[in-house]
PDB file of C-alpha atoms in Angstrom:
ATOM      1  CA  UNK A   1     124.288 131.150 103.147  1.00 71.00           C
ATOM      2  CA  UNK A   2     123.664 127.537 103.417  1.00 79.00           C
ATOM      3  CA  UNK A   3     121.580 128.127 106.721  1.00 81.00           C
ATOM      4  CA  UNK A   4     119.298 130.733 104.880  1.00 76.00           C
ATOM      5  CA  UNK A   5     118.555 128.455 101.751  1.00 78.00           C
ATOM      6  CA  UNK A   6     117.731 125.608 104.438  1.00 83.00           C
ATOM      7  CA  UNK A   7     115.487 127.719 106.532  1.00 85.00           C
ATOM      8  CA  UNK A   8     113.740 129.464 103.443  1.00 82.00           C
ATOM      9  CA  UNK A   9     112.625 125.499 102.317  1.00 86.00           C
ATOM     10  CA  UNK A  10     111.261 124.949 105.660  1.00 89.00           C
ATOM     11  CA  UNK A  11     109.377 128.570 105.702  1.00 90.00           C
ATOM     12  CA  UNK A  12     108.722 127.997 101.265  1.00 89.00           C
ATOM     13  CA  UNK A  13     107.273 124.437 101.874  1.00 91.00           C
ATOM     14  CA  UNK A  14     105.074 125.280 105.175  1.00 93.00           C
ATOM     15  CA  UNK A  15     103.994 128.075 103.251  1.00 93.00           C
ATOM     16  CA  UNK A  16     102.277 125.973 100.096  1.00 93.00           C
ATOM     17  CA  UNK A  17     100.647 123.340 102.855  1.00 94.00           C
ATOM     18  CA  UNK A  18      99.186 126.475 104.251  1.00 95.00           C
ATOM     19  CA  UNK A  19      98.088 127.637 100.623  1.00 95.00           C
ATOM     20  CA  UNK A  20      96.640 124.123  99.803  1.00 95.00           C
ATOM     21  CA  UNK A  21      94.360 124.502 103.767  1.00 96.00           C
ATOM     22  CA  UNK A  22      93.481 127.821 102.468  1.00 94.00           C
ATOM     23  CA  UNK A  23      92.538 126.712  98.781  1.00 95.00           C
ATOM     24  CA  UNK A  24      90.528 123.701 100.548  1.00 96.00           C
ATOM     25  CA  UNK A  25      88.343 126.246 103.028  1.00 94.00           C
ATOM     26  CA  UNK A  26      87.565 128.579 100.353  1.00 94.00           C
ATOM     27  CA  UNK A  27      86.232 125.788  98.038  1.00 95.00           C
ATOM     28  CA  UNK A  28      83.961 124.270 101.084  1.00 95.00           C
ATOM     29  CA  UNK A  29      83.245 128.359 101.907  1.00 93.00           C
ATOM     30  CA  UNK A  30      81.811 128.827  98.453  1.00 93.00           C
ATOM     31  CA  UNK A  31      79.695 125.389  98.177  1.00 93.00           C
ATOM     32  CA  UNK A  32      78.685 125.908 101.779  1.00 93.00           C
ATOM     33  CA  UNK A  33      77.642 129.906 101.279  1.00 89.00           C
ATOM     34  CA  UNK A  34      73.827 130.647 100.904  1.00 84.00           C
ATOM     35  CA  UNK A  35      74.045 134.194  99.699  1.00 83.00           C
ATOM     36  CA  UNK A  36      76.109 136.626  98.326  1.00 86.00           C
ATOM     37  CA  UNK A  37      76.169 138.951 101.187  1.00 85.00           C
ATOM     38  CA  UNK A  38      77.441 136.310 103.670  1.00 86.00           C
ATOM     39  CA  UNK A  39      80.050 135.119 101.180  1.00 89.00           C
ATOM     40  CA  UNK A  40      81.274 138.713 100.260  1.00 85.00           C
ATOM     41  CA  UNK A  41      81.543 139.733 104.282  1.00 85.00           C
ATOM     42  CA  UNK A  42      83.610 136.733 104.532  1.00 86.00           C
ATOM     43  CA  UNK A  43      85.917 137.271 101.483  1.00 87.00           C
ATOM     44  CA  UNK A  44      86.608 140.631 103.162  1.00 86.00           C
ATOM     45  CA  UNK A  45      88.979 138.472 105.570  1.00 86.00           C
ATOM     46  CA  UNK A  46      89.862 135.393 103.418  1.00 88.00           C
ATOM     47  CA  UNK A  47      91.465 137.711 100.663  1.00 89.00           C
ATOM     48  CA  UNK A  48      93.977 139.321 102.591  1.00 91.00           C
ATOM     49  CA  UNK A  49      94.972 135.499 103.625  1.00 90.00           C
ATOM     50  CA  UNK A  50      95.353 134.487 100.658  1.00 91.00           C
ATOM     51  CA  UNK A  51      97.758 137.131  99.029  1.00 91.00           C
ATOM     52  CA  UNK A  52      99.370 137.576 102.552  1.00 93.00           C
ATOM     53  CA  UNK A  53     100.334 133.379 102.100  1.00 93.00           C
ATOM     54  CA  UNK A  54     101.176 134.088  98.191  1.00 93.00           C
ATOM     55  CA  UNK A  55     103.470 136.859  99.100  1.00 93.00           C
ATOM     56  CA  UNK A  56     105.110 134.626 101.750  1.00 92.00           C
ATOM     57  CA  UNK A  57     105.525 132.075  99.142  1.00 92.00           C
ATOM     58  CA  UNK A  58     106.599 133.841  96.521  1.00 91.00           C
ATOM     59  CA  UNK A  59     109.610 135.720  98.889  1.00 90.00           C
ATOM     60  CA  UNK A  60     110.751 132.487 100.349  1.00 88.00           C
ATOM     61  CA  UNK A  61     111.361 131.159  96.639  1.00 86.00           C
ATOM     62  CA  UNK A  62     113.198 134.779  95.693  1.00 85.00           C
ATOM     63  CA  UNK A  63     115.372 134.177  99.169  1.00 84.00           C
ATOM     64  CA  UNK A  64     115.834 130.510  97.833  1.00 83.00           C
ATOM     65  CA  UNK A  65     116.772 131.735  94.417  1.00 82.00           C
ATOM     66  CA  UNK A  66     119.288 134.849  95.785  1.00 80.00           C
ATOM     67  CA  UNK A  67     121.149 131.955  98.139  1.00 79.00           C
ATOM     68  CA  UNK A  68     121.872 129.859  94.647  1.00 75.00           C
ATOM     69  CA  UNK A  69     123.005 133.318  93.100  1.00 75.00           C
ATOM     70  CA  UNK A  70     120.189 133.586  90.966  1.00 74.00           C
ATOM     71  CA  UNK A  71     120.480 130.174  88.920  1.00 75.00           C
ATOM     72  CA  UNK A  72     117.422 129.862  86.800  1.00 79.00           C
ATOM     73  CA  UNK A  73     116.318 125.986  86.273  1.00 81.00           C
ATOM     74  CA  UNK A  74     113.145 124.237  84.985  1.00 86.00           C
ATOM     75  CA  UNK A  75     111.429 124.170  88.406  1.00 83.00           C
ATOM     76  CA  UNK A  76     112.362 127.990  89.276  1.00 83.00           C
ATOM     77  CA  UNK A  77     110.459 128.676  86.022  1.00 86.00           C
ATOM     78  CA  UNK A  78     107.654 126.893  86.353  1.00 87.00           C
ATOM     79  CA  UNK A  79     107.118 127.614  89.731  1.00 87.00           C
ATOM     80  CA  UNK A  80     107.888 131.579  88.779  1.00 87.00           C
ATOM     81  CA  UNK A  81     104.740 131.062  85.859  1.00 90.00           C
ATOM     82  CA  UNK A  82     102.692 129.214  88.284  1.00 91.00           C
ATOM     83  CA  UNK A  83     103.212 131.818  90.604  1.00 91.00           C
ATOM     84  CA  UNK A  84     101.676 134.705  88.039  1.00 93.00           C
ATOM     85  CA  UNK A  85      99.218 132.546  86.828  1.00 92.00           C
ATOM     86  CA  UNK A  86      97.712 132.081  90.362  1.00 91.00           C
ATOM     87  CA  UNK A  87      97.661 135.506  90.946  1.00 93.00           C
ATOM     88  CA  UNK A  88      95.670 136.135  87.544  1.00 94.00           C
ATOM     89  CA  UNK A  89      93.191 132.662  88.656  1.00 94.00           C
ATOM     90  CA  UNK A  90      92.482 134.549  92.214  1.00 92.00           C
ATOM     91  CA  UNK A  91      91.533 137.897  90.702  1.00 92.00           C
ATOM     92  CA  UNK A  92      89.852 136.329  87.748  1.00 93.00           C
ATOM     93  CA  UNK A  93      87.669 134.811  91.075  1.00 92.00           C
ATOM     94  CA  UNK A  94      87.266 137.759  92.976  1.00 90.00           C
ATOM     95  CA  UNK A  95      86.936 140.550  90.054  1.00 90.00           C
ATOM     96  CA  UNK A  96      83.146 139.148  89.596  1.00 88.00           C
ATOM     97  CA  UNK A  97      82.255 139.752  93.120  1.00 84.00           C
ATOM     98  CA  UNK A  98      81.243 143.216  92.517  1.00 83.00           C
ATOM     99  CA  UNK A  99      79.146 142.838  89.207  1.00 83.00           C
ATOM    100  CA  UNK A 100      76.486 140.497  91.214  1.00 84.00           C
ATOM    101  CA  UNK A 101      73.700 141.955  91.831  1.00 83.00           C
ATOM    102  CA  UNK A 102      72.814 140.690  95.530  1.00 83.00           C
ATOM    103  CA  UNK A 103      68.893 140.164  95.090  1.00 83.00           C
ATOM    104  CA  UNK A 104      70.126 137.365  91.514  1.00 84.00           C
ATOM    105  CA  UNK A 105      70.345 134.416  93.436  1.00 81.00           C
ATOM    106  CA  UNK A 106      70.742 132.353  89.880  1.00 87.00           C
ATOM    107  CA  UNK A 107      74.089 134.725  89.370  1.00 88.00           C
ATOM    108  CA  UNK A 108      75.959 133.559  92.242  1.00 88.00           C
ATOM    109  CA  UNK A 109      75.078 130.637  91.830  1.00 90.00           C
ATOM    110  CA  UNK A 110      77.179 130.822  87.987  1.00 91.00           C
ATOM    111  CA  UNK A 111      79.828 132.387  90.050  1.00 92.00           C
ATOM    112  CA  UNK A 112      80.349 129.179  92.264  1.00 93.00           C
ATOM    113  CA  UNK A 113      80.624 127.179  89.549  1.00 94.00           C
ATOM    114  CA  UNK A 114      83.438 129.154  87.957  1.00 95.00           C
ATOM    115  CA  UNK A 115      84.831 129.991  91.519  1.00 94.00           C
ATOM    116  CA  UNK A 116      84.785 125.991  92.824  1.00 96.00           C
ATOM    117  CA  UNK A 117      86.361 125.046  88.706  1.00 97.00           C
ATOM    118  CA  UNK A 118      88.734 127.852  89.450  1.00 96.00           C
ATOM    119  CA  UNK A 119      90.050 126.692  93.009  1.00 96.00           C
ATOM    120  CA  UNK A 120      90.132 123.101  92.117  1.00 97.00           C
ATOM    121  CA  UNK A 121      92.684 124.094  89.204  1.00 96.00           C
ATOM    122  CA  UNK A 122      94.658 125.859  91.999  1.00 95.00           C
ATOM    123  CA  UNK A 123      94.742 122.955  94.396  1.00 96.00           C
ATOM    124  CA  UNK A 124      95.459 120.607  91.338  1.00 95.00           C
ATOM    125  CA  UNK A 125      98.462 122.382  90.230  1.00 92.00           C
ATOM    126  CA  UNK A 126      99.698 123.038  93.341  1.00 93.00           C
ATOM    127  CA  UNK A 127      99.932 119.860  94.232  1.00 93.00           C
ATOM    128  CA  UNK A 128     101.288 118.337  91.118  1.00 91.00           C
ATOM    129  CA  UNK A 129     103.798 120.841  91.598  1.00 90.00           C
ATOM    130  CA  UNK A 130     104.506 119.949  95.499  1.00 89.00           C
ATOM    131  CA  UNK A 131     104.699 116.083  93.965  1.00 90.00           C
ATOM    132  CA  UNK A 132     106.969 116.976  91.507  1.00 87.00           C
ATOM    133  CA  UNK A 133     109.669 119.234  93.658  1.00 84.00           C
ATOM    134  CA  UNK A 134     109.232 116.371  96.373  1.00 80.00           C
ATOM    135  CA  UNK A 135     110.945 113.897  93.563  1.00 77.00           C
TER     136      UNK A 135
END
């Protein structure tokens, strides 16, 4: 059991840095993206990334939890609220996506705004949280 609680760190904590890369290249994709065709063609393969490292996150901390026979402290919250509130953040940033009409330049250009504010409080929480568990 021991072994499996050990490994599921390693896999859980490679898991966020690969979350906090991802959260990084979508915030230089959206400032670096001229129009709303090129950016949506691209989302087509960063969103399955995304959820796909969520999901592997997310798994590794239920393994984690299972090995300690389901003992719920302060961090396993947290981390179980951050964990729906990131999921509500990333649709909250894709759900617009389909309302923008591709020939309004001016209305993608509100949606990076909100999408940039949005990813920055991803990559802000998720490393305050990475601090704090490293304490």
């Amino acid at each position: 059991m021991n072994e499996m609680y050990n490994m599921s760190i390693g896999i859980h904590y490679f898991g966020v840095m690969i979350m906090v890369f991802v959260i990084i290249v979508n915030i230089l994709h959206v400032k670096m993206v001229s129009n709303i065709k090129n950016y949506s063609r691209k989302m087509i393969f960063i969103m399955p990334l995304v959820y796909t490292v969520i999901s592997l996150i997310i798994f590794t901390g239920v393994v984690m939890m299972a090995a300690k026979h389901l003992d719920f402290t302060i961090q396993n919250i947290v981390m179980i609220l951050f964990s729906i509130v990131f999921i509500l953040l990333e649709v909250k940033r894709y759900k617009p996506l389909r309302f923008i009409d591709p020939k309004k330049s001016e209305l993608f250009e509100i949606y990076r705004a909100k999408a940039v504010k949005i990813l920055l409080i991803e990559l802000s929480v998720t490393l305050l949280i990475t601090a704090w568990m490293s304490m």
